[in-house]
Coordinates of C-alpha atoms in Angstrom, one line a residue:
X12 CA -25.4 13.1 24.7
X13 CA -21.8 12.1 23.5
X14 CA -21.3 8.8 21.9
X15 CA -19.5 6.3 24.3
X16 CA -15.9 5.7 23.3
X17 CA -15.1 1.8 23.2
X18 CA -12.3 0.8 25.6
X19 CA -10.5 -2.6 25.2
X20 CA -8.0 -2.6 28.2
X21 CA -7.7 -6.4 28.4
X22 CA -7.4 -7.3 24.6
X23 CA -4.2 -8.8 23.6
X24 CA -5.2 -10.4 20.4
X25 CA -6.8 -8.8 17.3
X26 CA -7.6 -10.6 14.2
X27 CA -9.0 -8.9 11.1
X28 CA -10.6 -10.5 8.0
X29 CA -11.1 -7.9 5.2
X30 CA -13.4 -10.0 3.0
X31 CA -12.9 -9.5 -0.9
X32 CA -11.4 -6.0 -1.3
X33 CA -12.0 -6.1 -5.1
X34 CA -15.6 -5.2 -4.2
X35 CA -14.5 -2.3 -1.7
X36 CA -15.6 0.8 -3.6
X37 CA -13.3 3.1 -1.7
X38 CA -10.2 1.0 -2.5
X39 CA -11.2 1.0 -6.1
X40 CA -10.6 4.7 -6.1
X41 CA -7.0 4.0 -5.5
X42 CA -5.9 1.2 -7.7
X43 CA -2.3 1.6 -7.0
X44 CA -2.9 1.9 -3.1
X45 CA -0.1 -0.6 -2.3
X46 CA -0.3 -3.5 0.3
X47 CA 0.5 -1.4 3.4
X48 CA -2.2 1.2 2.8
X49 CA -4.7 -1.6 2.0
X50 CA -3.9 -3.5 5.2
X51 CA -4.2 -0.2 7.2
X52 CA -7.5 0.5 5.7
X53 CA -8.8 -3.1 6.1
X54 CA -7.8 -3.0 9.9
X55 CA -9.3 0.4 10.5
X56 CA -12.6 -0.3 8.7
X57 CA -13.2 -3.8 10.3
X58 CA -12.4 -2.6 13.9
X59 CA -14.6 0.5 13.5
X60 CA -17.5 -1.6 12.3
X61 CA -17.0 -4.2 15.0
X62 CA -16.6 -1.7 17.9
X63 CA -19.5 0.4 16.7
X64 CA -21.9 -2.6 17.1
X65 CA -20.3 -4.1 20.2
X66 CA -21.6 -4.1 23.7
X67 CA -19.4 -1.4 25.3
X68 CA -19.6 -2.9 28.7
X69 CA -18.6 -6.4 27.4
X70 CA -15.7 -5.1 25.5
X71 CA -13.9 -4.0 28.6
X72 CA -13.7 -7.8 29.6
X73 CA -12.7 -9.3 26.1
X74 CA -9.2 -10.6 25.8
X75 CA -9.4 -11.3 22.1
X76 CA -11.3 -9.8 19.2
X77 CA -11.8 -11.3 15.8
X78 CA -13.3 -8.6 13.3
X79 CA -14.7 -9.8 10.0
X80 CA -16.0 -7.7 7.2
X81 CA -18.9 -10.1 6.7
X82 CA -20.6 -8.0 3.9
X83 CA -17.4 -8.9 1.6
X84 CA -16.8 -12.5 2.8
X85 CA -17.0 -14.9 -0.2
X86 CA -16.6 -18.7 0.0
X87 CA -15.6 -20.3 -3.4
X88 CA -18.4 -22.1 -5.1
X89 CA -17.4 -25.8 -5.2
X90 CA -18.4 -26.0 -8.8
X91 CA -16.0 -23.4 -10.0
X92 CA -13.0 -24.6 -7.9
X93 CA -11.3 -26.3 -11.0
X94 CA -11.2 -23.0 -12.9
X95 CA -9.7 -21.0 -9.9
X96 CA -6.0 -20.7 -8.5
X97 CA -5.6 -19.7 -4.9
X98 CA -2.3 -17.9 -3.9
X99 CA -1.5 -17.0 -0.4
X100 CA 1.6 -14.7 0.4
X101 CA 2.3 -15.0 4.2
X102 CA 4.1 -12.0 5.6
X103 CA 5.6 -12.9 9.0
X104 CA 6.2 -9.6 10.9
X105 CA 8.5 -11.1 13.5
X106 CA 10.0 -14.4 14.1
X107 CA 7.2 -16.4 15.5
X108 CA 6.6 -20.1 16.4
X109 CA 6.1 -22.1 13.1
X110 CA 2.7 -23.1 14.0
X111 CA 1.8 -19.6 13.2
X112 CA 2.0 -20.5 9.5
X113 CA -0.6 -23.3 9.8
X114 CA -3.0 -21.1 11.9
X115 CA -3.0 -18.4 9.3
X116 CA -3.3 -20.8 6.3
X117 CA -6.0 -22.7 8.0
X118 CA -8.0 -19.6 8.4
X119 CA -7.7 -18.9 4.6
X120 CA -8.9 -22.4 3.9
X121 CA -12.0 -22.1 6.2
X122 CA -12.8 -18.6 4.8
X123 CA -12.8 -19.8 1.3
X124 CA -14.3 -23.2 2.1
X125 CA -11.7 -25.0 0.2
X126 CA -9.5 -28.1 0.9
X127 CA -6.2 -26.9 -0.6
X128 CA -4.3 -23.8 -1.7
X129 CA -2.3 -23.9 -5.0
X130 CA 0.6 -21.8 -3.9
X131 CA 1.9 -20.3 -0.6
X132 CA 4.7 -17.9 -0.8
X133 CA 6.7 -17.2 2.5
X134 CA 8.0 -13.6 3.3
X135 CA 10.1 -13.3 6.5
X136 CA 10.6 -10.2 8.6
X137 CA 13.4 -8.0 8.2
X138 CA 16.0 -8.9 10.9
X139 CA 18.5 -6.7 12.7
X140 CA 21.1 -4.7 10.6
X141 CA 23.9 -7.2 11.2
X142 CA 21.6 -10.3 10.5
X143 CA 20.7 -11.9 7.3
X144 CA 17.9 -14.5 6.6
X145 CA 20.0 -17.6 6.9
X146 CA 19.0 -21.2 6.0
X147 CA 18.7 -21.9 9.8
X148 CA 16.0 -19.2 10.2
X149 CA 14.2 -20.5 7.2
X150 CA 14.2 -24.2 7.9
X151 CA 11.5 -24.5 10.8
X152 CA 9.0 -22.5 8.6
X153 CA 9.8 -24.5 5.6
X154 CA 9.3 -27.5 7.5
X155 CA 6.1 -26.5 8.5
X156 CA 5.1 -25.7 5.1
X157 CA 6.3 -28.9 3.8
X158 CA 4.0 -30.6 6.4
X159 CA 1.1 -28.7 4.8
X160 CA 2.1 -29.9 1.3
X161 CA 2.5 -33.6 2.5
X162 CA -1.1 -33.2 4.1
X163 CA -2.4 -32.0 0.6
X164 CA -3.5 -28.5 2.2
X165 CA -1.0 -26.8 -0.1
X166 CA 0.4 -27.9 -3.5
X167 CA 3.4 -25.9 -4.0
X168 CA 5.8 -23.3 -2.3
X169 CA 7.6 -20.0 -2.9
X170 CA 9.6 -17.6 -1.1
X171 CA 10.3 -13.9 -1.3
X172 CA 13.5 -11.8 -1.1
X173 CA 16.2 -14.4 -1.2
X174 CA 19.6 -13.8 -3.0
X175 CA 21.1 -16.5 -5.3
X176 CA 23.2 -17.9 -2.5
X177 CA 20.3 -17.9 0.0
X178 CA 18.0 -19.5 -2.7
X179 CA 20.6 -22.3 -3.5
X180 CA 21.0 -23.0 0.2
X181 CA 17.1 -23.5 0.5
X182 CA 17.0 -25.4 -2.7
X183 CA 19.7 -27.9 -1.8
X184 CA 18.4 -28.5 1.8
X185 CA 14.6 -28.6 1.2
X186 CA 12.7 -31.7 0.8
X187 CA 10.1 -29.7 -1.2
X188 CA 11.8 -27.4 -3.5
X189 CA 10.8 -23.7 -3.8
X190 CA 9.2 -23.1 -7.1
X191 CA 9.0 -19.4 -6.8
X192 CA 11.3 -16.6 -5.7
X193 CA 9.7 -13.0 -5.4
X194 CA 12.2 -10.2 -5.9
X195 CA 11.6 -6.7 -4.9
X196 CA 12.6 -4.4 -7.8
X197 CA 12.8 -1.5 -5.5
X198 CA 16.0 -2.9 -4.0
X199 CA 17.3 -3.9 -7.4
X200 CA 16.0 -2.5 -10.7
X201 CA 17.1 -5.4 -12.7
X202 CA 17.1 -9.0 -11.7
X203 CA 20.5 -10.1 -10.7
X204 CA 22.3 -12.2 -13.4
X205 CA 23.6 -15.1 -11.1
X206 CA 19.9 -15.4 -9.5
X207 CA 18.4 -15.4 -13.1
X208 CA 20.7 -18.0 -14.3
X209 CA 20.4 -20.3 -11.2
X210 CA 16.6 -20.0 -11.3
X211 CA 16.4 -20.9 -14.9
X212 CA 18.6 -23.9 -14.2
X213 CA 16.4 -25.3 -11.4
X214 CA 13.1 -24.4 -12.9
X215 CA 12.4 -21.6 -10.4
X216 CA 10.1 -18.7 -11.5
X217 CA 11.3 -15.2 -10.6
X218 CA 8.6 -12.9 -9.9
X219 CA 8.8 -9.2 -9.0
X220 CA 6.9 -7.6 -6.1
X221 CA 6.7 -4.1 -4.5
X222 CA 5.5 -5.1 -1.1
X223 CA 7.3 -3.4 2.0
X224 CA 9.4 -5.6 4.1
X225 CA 7.7 -4.1 7.1
X226 CA 4.4 -4.6 5.7
X227 CA 2.6 -2.5 8.3
X228 CA 4.7 -0.6 10.9
X229 CA 3.7 -1.0 14.5
X230 CA 3.5 2.8 14.9
X231 CA 0.9 2.9 12.0
X232 CA -1.1 -0.1 13.8
X233 CA -1.1 1.7 17.0
X234 CA -2.4 4.9 15.4
X235 CA -5.3 3.0 13.9
X236 CA -6.1 1.5 17.2
X237 CA -6.0 4.8 18.9
X238 CA -8.4 6.3 16.2
X239 CA -10.9 3.7 17.2
X240 CA -10.4 3.4 20.9
X241 CA -8.3 5.3 23.4
X242 CA -4.6 6.4 23.5
X243 CA -4.1 4.1 26.5
X244 CA -5.5 1.0 24.5
X245 CA -3.4 1.7 21.5
X246 CA -0.1 1.0 23.5
X247 CA 2.2 -1.9 23.0
X248 CA 0.6 -3.3 20.0
X249 CA 2.7 -5.2 17.2
X250 CA 1.9 -7.0 13.9
X251 CA 2.3 -10.6 14.1
X252 CA 1.3 -11.9 10.7
X253 CA -0.5 -11.0 7.5
X254 CA -2.2 -13.6 5.0
X255 CA -2.9 -11.9 1.6
X256 CA -4.7 -14.3 -0.6
X257 CA -5.9 -13.8 -4.3
X258 CA -8.1 -16.0 -6.4
X259 CA -7.4 -16.0 -10.0
X260 CA -9.8 -17.2 -12.8
X261 CA -7.4 -19.4 -14.6
X262 CA -8.5 -19.1 -18.2
X263 CA -9.2 -15.4 -18.2
X264 CA -6.3 -14.2 -16.0
X265 CA -8.8 -12.1 -13.8
X266 CA -8.4 -11.5 -10.1
X267 CA -11.8 -12.8 -8.6
X268 CA -10.9 -12.2 -5.0
X269 CA -8.1 -10.4 -3.1
X270 CA -8.3 -10.3 0.8
X271 CA -6.2 -10.0 3.9
X272 CA -6.2 -11.8 7.1
X273 CA -4.2 -10.1 9.8
X274 CA -3.2 -10.9 13.4
X275 CA -1.8 -8.4 15.9
X276 CA -0.8 -8.9 19.5
X277 CA -0.3 -6.7 22.7
X278 CA 1.8 -7.2 25.7
X279 CA -0.2 -5.6 28.3
X280 CA 2.4 -6.6 31.0
X281 CA 4.6 -3.6 29.6
X282 CA 2.2 -1.2 31.3
X283 CA 3.2 -2.3 34.8

């Protein structure tokens, strides 16, 4: 008898918790996998595990799924918290309501069973070809993050991929100044001199990264969902946001935990 294929015709929201991928043996075999491949594998694995054990009849009526790799979920021991530093990089895959940031960050806090995060770094999506990430685009998200700092849920803020002019605009406007600007060295092999000088003058760390701006293309997401369900159920999905968090053992400089929480959405009205 053939295995019943899960169908999810009403699902419009999919959240995936990878758990600590430092302990994923299959990812250990590919140490330079890259964020896009890691996220794809996390969604594929967690969704497959969830669907394999789900009631196939009940699935047909679900509107949202939250898939957790429980085997790899790890809260931080309270007695070790002082020795650990938690950093979250928020990838917005499209321009969403600022409350989205709080939703994702709160999920990280809950998952790790902690009350605050040392650093949150904001990565905004790539806009249309003729558009740049202006201060007016950044402001509502930065204000939401500032509220989390004021509420002592986050201690410091950073941002990714700003030029010297963009960073200066944000710095001059912001109530809570950016302490980090991540620069993608694939787009510039050497840090721009004006950016380096400005960052030095204002005590801003310049860090390099190699994360794709489109961290997981929607086509790849649909392909993953199609593999685990049906072609019809893979239509009209899009990535909404990704939270990548890491836990560093301060005195040893060792990554104790690395994990992803991702959220995807689907507009089923487009089927009509």
